[in-house]
Short mmCIF file of C-alpha atoms and ligand atoms in Angstrom, two decimals:
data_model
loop_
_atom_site.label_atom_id
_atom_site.label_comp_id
_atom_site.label_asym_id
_atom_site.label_seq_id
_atom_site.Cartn_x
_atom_site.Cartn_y
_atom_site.Cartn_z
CA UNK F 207 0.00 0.00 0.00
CA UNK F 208 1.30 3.45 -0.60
CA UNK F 209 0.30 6.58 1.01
CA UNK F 210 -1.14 9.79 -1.83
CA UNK F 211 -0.99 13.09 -0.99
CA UNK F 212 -4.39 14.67 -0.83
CA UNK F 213 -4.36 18.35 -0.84
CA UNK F 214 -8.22 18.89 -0.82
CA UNK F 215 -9.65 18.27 2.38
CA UNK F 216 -12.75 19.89 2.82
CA UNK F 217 -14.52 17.97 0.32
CA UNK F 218 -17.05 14.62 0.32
CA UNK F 219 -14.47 11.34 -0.18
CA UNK F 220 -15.75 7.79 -0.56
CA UNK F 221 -14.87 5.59 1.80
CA UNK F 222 -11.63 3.56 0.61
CA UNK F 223 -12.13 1.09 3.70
CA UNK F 224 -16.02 0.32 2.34
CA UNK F 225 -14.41 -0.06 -1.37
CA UNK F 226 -12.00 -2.63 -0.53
CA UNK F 227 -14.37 -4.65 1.96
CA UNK F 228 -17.06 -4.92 -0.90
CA UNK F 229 -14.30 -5.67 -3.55
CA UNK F 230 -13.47 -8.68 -1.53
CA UNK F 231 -16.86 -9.50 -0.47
CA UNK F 232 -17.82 -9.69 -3.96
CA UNK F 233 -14.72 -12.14 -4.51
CA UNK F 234 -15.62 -14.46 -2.21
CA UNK F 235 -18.76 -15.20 -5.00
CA UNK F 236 -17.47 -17.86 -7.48
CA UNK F 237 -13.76 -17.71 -5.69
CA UNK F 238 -11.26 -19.95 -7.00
CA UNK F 239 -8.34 -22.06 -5.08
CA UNK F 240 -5.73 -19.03 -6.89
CA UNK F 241 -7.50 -16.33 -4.83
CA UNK F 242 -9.40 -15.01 -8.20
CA UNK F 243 -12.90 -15.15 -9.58
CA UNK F 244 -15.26 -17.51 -12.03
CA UNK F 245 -18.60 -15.92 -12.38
CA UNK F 246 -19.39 -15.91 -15.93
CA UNK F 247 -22.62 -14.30 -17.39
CA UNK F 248 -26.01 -15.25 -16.28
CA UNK F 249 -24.93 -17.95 -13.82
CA UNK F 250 -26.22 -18.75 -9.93
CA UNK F 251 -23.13 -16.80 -9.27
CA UNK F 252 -23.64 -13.60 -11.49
CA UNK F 253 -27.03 -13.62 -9.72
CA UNK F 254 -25.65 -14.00 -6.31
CA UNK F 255 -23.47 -11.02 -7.24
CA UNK F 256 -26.15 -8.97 -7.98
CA UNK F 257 -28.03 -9.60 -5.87
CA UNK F 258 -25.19 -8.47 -3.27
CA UNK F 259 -24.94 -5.39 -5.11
CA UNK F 260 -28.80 -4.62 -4.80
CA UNK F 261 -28.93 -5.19 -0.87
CA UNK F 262 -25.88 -2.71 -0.88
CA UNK F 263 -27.76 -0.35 -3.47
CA UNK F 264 -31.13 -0.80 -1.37
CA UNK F 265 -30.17 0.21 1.78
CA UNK F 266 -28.23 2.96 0.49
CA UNK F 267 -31.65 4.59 -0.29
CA UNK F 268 -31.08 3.71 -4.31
CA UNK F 269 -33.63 2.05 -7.00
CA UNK F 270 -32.94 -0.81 -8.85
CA UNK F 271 -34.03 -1.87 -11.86
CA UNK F 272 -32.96 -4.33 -14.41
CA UNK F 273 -34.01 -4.09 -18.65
CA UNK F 274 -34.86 -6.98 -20.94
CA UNK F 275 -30.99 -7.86 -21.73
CA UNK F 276 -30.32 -8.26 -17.74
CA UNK F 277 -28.35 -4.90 -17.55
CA UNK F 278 -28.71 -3.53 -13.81
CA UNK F 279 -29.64 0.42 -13.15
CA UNK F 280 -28.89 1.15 -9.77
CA UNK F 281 -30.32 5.06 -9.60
CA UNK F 282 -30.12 7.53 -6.65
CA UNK F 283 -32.58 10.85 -8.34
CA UNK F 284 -31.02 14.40 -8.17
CA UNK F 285 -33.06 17.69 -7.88
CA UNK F 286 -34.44 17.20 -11.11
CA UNK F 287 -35.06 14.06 -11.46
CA UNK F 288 -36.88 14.86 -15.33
CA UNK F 289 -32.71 15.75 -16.65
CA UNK F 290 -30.55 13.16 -18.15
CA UNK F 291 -28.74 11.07 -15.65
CA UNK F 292 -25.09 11.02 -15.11
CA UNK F 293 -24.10 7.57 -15.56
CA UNK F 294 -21.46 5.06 -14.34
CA UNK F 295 -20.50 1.89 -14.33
CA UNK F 296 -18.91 -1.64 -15.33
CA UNK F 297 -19.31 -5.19 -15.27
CA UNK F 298 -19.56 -7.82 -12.35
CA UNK F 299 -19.07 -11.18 -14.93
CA UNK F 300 -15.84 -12.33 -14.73
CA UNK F 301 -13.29 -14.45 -17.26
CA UNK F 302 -13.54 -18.80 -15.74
CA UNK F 303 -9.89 -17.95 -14.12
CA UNK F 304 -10.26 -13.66 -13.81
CA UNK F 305 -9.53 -11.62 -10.90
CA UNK F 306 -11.17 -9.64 -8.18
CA UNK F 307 -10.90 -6.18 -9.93
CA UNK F 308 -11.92 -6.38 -13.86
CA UNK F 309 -15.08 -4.69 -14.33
CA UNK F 310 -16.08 -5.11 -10.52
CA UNK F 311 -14.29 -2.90 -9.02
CA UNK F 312 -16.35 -0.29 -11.65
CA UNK F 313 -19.37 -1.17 -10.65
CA UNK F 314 -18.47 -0.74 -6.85
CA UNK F 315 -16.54 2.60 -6.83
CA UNK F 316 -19.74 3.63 -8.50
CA UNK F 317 -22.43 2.42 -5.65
CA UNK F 318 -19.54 3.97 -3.54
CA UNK F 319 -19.74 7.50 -5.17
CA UNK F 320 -23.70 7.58 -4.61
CA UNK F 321 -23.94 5.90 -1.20
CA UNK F 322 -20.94 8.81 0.11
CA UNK F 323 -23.52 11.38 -1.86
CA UNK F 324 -26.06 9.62 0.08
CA UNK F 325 -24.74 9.97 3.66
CA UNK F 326 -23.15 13.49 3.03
CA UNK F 327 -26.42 14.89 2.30
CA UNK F 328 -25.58 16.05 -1.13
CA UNK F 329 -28.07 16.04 -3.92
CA UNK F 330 -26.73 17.20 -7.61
CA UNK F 331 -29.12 18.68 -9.82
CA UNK F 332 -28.73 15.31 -12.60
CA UNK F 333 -29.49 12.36 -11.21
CA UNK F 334 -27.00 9.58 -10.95
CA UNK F 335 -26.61 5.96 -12.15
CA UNK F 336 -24.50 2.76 -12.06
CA UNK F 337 -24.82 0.31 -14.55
CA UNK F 338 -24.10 -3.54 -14.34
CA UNK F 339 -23.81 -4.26 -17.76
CA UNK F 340 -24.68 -8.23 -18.99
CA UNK F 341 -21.64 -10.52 -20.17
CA UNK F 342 -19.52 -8.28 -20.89
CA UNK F 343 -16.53 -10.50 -21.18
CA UNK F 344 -18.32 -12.83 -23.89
CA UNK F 345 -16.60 -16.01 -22.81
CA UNK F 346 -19.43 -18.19 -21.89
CA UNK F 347 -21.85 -16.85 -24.58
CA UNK F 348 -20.04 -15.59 -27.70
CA UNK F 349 -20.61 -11.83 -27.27
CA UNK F 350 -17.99 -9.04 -25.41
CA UNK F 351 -20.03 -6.40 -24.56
CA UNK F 352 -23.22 -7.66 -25.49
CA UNK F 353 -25.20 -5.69 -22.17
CA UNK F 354 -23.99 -2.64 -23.69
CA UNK F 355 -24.54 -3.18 -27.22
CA UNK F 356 -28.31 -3.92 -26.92
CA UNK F 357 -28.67 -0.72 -24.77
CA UNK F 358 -26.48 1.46 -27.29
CA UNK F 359 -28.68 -0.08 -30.61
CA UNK F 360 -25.60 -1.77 -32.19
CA UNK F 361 -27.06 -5.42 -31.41
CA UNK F 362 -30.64 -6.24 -31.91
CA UNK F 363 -31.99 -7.93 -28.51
CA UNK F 364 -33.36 -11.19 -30.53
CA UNK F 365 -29.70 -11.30 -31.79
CA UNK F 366 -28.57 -11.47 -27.80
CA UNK F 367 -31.37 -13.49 -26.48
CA UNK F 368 -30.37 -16.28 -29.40
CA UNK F 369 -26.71 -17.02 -28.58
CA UNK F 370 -26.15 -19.80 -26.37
CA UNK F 371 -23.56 -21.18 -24.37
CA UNK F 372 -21.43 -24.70 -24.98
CA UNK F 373 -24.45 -26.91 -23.05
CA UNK F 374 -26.68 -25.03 -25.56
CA UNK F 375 -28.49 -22.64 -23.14
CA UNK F 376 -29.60 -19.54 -24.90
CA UNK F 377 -29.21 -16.41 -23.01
CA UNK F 378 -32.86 -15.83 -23.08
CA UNK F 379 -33.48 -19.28 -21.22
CA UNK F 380 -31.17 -17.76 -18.54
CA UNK F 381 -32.32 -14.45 -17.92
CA UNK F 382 -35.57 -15.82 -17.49
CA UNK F 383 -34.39 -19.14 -15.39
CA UNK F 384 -32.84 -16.17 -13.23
CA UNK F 385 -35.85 -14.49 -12.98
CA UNK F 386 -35.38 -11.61 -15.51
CA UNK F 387 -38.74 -10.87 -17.70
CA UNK F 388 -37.51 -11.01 -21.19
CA UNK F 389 -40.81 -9.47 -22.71
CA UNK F 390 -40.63 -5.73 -23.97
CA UNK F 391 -37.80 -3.75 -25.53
CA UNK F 392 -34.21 -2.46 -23.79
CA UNK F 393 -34.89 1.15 -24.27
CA UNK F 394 -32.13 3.73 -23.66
CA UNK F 395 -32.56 6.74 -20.71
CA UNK F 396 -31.39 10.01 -21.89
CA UNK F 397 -27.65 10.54 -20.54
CA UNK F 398 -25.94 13.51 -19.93
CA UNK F 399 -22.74 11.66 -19.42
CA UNK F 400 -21.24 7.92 -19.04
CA UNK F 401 -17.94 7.57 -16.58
CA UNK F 402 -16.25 3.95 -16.23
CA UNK F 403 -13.59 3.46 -13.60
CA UNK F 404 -11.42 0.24 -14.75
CA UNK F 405 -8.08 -1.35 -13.67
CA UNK F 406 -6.28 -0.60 -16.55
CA UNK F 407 -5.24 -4.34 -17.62
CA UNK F 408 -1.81 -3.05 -18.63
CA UNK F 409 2.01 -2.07 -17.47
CA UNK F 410 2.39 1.28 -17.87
CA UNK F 411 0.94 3.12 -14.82
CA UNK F 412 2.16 1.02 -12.88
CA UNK F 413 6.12 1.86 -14.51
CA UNK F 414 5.49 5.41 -14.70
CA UNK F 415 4.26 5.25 -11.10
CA UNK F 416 0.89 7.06 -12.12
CA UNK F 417 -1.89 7.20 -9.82
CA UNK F 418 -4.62 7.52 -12.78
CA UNK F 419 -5.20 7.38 -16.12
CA UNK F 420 -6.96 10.13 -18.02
CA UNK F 421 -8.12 7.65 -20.37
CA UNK F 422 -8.77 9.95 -24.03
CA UNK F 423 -10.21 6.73 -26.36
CA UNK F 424 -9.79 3.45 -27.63
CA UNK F 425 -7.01 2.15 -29.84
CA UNK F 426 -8.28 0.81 -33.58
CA UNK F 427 -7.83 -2.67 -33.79
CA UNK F 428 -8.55 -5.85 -36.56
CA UNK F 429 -7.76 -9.12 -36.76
CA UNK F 430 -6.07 -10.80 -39.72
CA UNK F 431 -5.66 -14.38 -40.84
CA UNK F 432 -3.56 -15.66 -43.19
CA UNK F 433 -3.64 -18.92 -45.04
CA UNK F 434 -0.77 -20.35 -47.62
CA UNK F 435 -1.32 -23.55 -49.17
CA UNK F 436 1.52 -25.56 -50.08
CA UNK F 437 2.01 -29.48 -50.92
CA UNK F 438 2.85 -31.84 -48.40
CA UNK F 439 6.39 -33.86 -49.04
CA UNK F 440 8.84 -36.10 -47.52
CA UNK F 441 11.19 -34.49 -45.36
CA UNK F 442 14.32 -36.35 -46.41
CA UNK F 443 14.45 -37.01 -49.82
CA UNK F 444 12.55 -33.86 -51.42
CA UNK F 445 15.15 -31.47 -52.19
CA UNK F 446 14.67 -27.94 -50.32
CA UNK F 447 14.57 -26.14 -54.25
CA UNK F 448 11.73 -28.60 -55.31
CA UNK F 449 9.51 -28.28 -52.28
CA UNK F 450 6.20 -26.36 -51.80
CA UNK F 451 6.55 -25.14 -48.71
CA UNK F 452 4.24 -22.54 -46.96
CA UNK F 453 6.87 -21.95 -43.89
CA UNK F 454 9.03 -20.40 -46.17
CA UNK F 455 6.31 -17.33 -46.30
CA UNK F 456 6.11 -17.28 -42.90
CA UNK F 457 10.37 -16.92 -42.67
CA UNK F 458 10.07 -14.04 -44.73
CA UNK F 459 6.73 -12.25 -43.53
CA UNK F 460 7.48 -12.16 -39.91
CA UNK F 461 11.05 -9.75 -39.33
CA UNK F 462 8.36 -7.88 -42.41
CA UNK F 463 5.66 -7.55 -40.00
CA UNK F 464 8.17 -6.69 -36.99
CA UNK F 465 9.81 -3.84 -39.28
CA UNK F 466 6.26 -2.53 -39.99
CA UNK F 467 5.46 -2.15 -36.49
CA UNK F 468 8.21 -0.90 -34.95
CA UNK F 469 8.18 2.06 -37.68
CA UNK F 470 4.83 2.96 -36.26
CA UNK F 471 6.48 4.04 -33.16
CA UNK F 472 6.48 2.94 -29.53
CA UNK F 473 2.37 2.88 -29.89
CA UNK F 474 1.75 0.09 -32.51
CA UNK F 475 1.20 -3.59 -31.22
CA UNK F 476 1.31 -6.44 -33.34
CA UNK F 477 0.50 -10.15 -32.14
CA UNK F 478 1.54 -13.31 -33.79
CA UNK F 479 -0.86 -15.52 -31.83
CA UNK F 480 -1.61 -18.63 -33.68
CA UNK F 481 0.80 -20.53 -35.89
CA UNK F 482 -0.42 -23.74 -37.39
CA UNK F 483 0.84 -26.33 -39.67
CA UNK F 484 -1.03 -29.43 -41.06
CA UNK F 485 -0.15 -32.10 -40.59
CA UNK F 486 1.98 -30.81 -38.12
CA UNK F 487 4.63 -33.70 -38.12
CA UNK F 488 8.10 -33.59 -37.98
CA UNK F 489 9.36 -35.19 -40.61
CA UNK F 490 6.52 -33.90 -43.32
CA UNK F 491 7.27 -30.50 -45.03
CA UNK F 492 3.65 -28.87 -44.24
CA UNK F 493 1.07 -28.91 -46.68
CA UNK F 494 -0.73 -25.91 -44.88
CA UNK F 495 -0.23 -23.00 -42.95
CA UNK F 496 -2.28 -20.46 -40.95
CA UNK F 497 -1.49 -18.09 -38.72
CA UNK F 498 -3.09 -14.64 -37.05
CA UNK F 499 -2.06 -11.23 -36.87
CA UNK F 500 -3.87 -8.66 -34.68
CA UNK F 501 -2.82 -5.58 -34.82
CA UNK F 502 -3.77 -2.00 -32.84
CA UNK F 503 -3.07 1.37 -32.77
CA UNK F 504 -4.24 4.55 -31.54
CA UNK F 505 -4.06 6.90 -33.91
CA UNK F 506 -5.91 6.48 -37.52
CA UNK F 507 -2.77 6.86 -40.03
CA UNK F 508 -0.58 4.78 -38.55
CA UNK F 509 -3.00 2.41 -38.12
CA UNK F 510 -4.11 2.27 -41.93
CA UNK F 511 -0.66 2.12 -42.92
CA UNK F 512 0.12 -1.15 -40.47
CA UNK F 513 -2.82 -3.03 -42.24
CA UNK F 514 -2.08 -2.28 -45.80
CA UNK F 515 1.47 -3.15 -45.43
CA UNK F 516 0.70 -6.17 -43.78
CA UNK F 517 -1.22 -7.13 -46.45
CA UNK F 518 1.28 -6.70 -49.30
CA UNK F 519 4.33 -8.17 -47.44
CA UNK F 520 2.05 -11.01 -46.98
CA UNK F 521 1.06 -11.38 -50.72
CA UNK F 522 4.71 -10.19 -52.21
CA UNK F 523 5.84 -12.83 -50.35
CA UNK F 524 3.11 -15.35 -51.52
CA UNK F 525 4.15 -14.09 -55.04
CA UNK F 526 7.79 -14.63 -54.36
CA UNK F 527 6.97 -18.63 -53.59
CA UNK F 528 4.89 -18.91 -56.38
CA UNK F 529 2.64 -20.64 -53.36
CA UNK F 530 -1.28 -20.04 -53.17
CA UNK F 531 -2.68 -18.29 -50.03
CA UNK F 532 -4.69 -15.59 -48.65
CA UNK F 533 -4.84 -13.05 -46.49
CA UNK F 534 -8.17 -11.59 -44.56
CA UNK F 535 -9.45 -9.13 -42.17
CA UNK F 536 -11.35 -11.30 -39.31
CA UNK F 537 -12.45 -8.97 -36.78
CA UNK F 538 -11.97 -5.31 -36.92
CA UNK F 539 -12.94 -2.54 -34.20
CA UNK F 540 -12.60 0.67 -34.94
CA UNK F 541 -10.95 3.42 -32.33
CA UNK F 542 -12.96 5.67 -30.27
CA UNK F 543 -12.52 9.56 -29.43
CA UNK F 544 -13.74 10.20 -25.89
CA UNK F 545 -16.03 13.12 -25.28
CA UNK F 546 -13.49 15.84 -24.72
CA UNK F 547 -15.74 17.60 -21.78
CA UNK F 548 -15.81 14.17 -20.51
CA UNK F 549 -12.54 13.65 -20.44
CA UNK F 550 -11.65 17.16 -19.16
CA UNK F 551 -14.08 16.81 -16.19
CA UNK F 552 -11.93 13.57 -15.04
CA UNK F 553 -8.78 15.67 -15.65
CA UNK F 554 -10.15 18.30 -13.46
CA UNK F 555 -11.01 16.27 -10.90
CA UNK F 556 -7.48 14.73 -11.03
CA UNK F 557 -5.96 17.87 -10.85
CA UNK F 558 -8.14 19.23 -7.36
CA UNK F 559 -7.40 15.94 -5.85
CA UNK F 560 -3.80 15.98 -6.69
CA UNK F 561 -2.91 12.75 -8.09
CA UNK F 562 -0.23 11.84 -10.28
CA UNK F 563 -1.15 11.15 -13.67
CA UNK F 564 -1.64 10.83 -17.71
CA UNK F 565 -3.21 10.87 -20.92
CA UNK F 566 -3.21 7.39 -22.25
CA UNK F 567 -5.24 5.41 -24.84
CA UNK F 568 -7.15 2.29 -23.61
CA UNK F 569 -5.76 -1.38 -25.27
CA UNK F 570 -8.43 -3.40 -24.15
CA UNK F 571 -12.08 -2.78 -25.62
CA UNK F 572 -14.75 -1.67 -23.17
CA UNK F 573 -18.35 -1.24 -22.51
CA UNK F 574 -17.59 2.65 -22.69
CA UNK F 575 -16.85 1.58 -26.85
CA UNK F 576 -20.35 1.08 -27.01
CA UNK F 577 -21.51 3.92 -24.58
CA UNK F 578 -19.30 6.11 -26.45
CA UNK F 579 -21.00 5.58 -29.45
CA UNK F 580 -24.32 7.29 -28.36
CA UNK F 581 -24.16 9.17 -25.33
CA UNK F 582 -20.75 11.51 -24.04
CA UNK F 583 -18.25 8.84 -22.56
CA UNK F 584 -14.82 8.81 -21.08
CA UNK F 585 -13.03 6.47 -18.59
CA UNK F 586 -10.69 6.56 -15.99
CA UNK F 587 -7.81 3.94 -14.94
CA UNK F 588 -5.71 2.62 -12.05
CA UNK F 589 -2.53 0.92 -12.04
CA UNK F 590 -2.80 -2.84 -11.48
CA UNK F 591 -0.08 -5.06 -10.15
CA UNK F 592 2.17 -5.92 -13.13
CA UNK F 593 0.13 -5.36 -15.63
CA UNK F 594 -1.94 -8.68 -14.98
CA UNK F 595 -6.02 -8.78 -15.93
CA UNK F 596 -7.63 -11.25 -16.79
CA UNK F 597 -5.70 -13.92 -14.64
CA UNK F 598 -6.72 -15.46 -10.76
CA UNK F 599 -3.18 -13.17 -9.68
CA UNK F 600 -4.79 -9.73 -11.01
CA UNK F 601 -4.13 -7.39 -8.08
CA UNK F 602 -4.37 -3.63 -7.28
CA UNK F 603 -3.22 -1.27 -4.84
CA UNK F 604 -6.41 -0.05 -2.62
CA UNK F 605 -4.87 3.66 -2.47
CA UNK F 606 -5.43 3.39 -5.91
CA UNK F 607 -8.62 1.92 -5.94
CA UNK F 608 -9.71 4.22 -3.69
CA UNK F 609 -7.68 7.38 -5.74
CA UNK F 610 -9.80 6.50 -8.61
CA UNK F 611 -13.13 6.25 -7.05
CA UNK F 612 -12.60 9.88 -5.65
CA UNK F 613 -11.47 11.01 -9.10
CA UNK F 614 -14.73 8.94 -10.84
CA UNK F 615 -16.75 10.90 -7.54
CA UNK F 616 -15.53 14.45 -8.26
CA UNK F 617 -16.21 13.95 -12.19
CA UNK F 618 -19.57 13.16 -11.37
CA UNK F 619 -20.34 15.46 -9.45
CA UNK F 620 -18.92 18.33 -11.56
CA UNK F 621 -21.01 16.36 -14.73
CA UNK F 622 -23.86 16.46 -12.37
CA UNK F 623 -24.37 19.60 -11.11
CA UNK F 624 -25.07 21.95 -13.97
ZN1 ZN W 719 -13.55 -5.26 -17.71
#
């Protein structure tokens, strides 16, 4: 744990000690033997979860109410309770092996910003919201984000209520085995603004010994996967000039694909993640080859340039082999611009409390993507313990955890109150 400086004194502060209790309270739901967390979408222990977070909600004088696709509204009303709400939020579904922080500790700091508003007597003009958005990590049904997608109109509803899991379950079956009516559309409340507090899954706070993240947008990202066909041969007596073989593409493309990225600068990231040959024996030359490429960037040019040049050292190289092959764009997300008086009011806040921190561009997609698409959205990060997410280790600092949640509080209110 390490001490921050807080300059501003006189001022409402959420209650770190409540944070952290709740974090691990929360953890103890679907805990694993690694000290991390399996409570994947729409299961008895997603419900349990929520159902945690609605006592906590309740009795901290909040509504709760959940929409067709199973998102959660937790909503304490502000003098006008007719304005658009200021909005907050994350997810409480976790990865089968994830940690104690992804997503939940959003959806806390956020009950933990209204219940301090709560007790401190303080009622903004907007009223406030936290959101529990549905399976947002898309591992047991096919779908990241899907919560947030329905709500932001990018995913019809029948499309979410029809995928199913790997026993075949549909998500519909389980929102309404959990108790969730299913009838009537997930229509959107007007928002004035949408905050998400998040672990930021990454190194680099943590090196630069940040406190917080002024998180500006979302890098572009795509998926690529290449195929070369070649023909499979005896590996002893086919001589290397009279073989077909695909792996000599893949000798060629790959210090290519390095160059490429490294001449985007220090902010391009390219992943090799799958190489496979068939038949995949030792002593065949491979009649087949496929591997992935995803690649990410945050700013547009660069990024453009990455993909096209991928492609054509990928095909010069097919050309140079004479070898048949293919190379295609998989999955592609496009980068997102936070709202700039978004991102200013978390800056501001940042600045009054007296943290340490910086700009940076998020690596990792989030339900803010889809907020960010209809209403004004920016997020804020923490440092996490060397870099780890999505593993049982994952581990933060609670002076962070804390930091942030004041940071997320004093945003809010600022958003809120005019
Ligand atoms: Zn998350």
């Amino acid at each position: 744990m390490s001490a921050i400086a807080d300059p501003v004194d006189n001022a409402v502060r959420i209650d770190g000690g409540r944070l952290w209790s709740r974090l691990m309270a929360m953890a103890q739901i679907g805990a694993t033997p690694q000290g991390g967390c399996n409570r994947q979408a729409l299961t008895d222990g997603d419900f349990s979860g929520r159902e945690l977070l609605r006592g906590w909600a309740e009795a901290a004088g909040c509504r709760v109410r959940v929409d067709a696709v199973g998102n959660l509204f937790v909503r304490r009303a502000g003098r006008d309770d007719s304005l658009p709400v200021v909005m907050t939020g994350s997810h409480l579904d976790t990865q089968p092996t994830g940690g104690k922080f992804d997503g939940v500790y959003g959806v806390i700091a956020g009950l933990e910003v209204l219940q301090r508003l709560h007790e401190a007597g303080v009622a903004p003009l907007h009223s406030m919201e936290v959101v529990v958005w549905c399976n947002e990590e898309g591992c047991r049904f096919p779908m990241a984000m899907m919560g947030s997608a329905v709500w932001s109109g990018r995913l019809p509803l029948d499309a979410a209520y029809a995928l199913t899991d790997r026993t075949g379950r549909s998500v519909k079956d389980e929102l309404e085995r959990l108790g969730i009516a299913t009838r009537g559309a997930v229509t959107r409340q007007p928002v004035k603004a949408a905050l998400e507090v998040h672990i930021e899954q990454g190194p680099v706070l943590e090196q630069r010994a940040k406190t917080i993240g002024v998180v500006t947008g979302v890098q572009h990202m795509s998926r690529h996967e290449v195929i070369v066909e070649g023909q499979e041969a005896h590996a002893g007596p086919t001589p290397m000039d009279m073989r077909r073989d695909p792996i000599r593409v893949l000798a060629d493309v790959l210090p290519a694909l390095y160059a490429a990225a490294r001449d985007r600068g220090s902010d391009a990231r390219l992943t090799v993640g799958i190489i496979e040959t068939l038949p995949g024996s030792p002593n065949t030359v491979p009649g087949h080859l496929r591997f992935t490429v995803d690649v990410r960037h945050p700013q547009i040019d660069p990024y453009t340039e990455l993909r096209g040049e991928i492609e054509s050292v990928v095909r010069a190289a097919l050309r140079r082999h004479s070898l048949k092959g293919d190379i295609r764009c998989v999955w592609e997300a496009p980068g997102v611009r936070f709202d700039t008086a978004c991102v200013d009011a978390v800056r501001a806040a940042t600045v009054a409390l007296g943290y340490d921190a910086m700009d940076m561009v998020s690596g990792a997609g989030h339900d803010s993507c889809n907020t960010a698409a209809v209403v004004p959205t920016s997020m804020i990060f923490v440092p996490c313990a060397g870099g780890l997410s999505h593993n049982e280790a994952e581990s933060a600092d609670p002076a962070h955890l804390e930091a942030g949640a004041n940071v997320l509080l004093h945003a809010m209110l600022a958003l809120a109150s005019a």
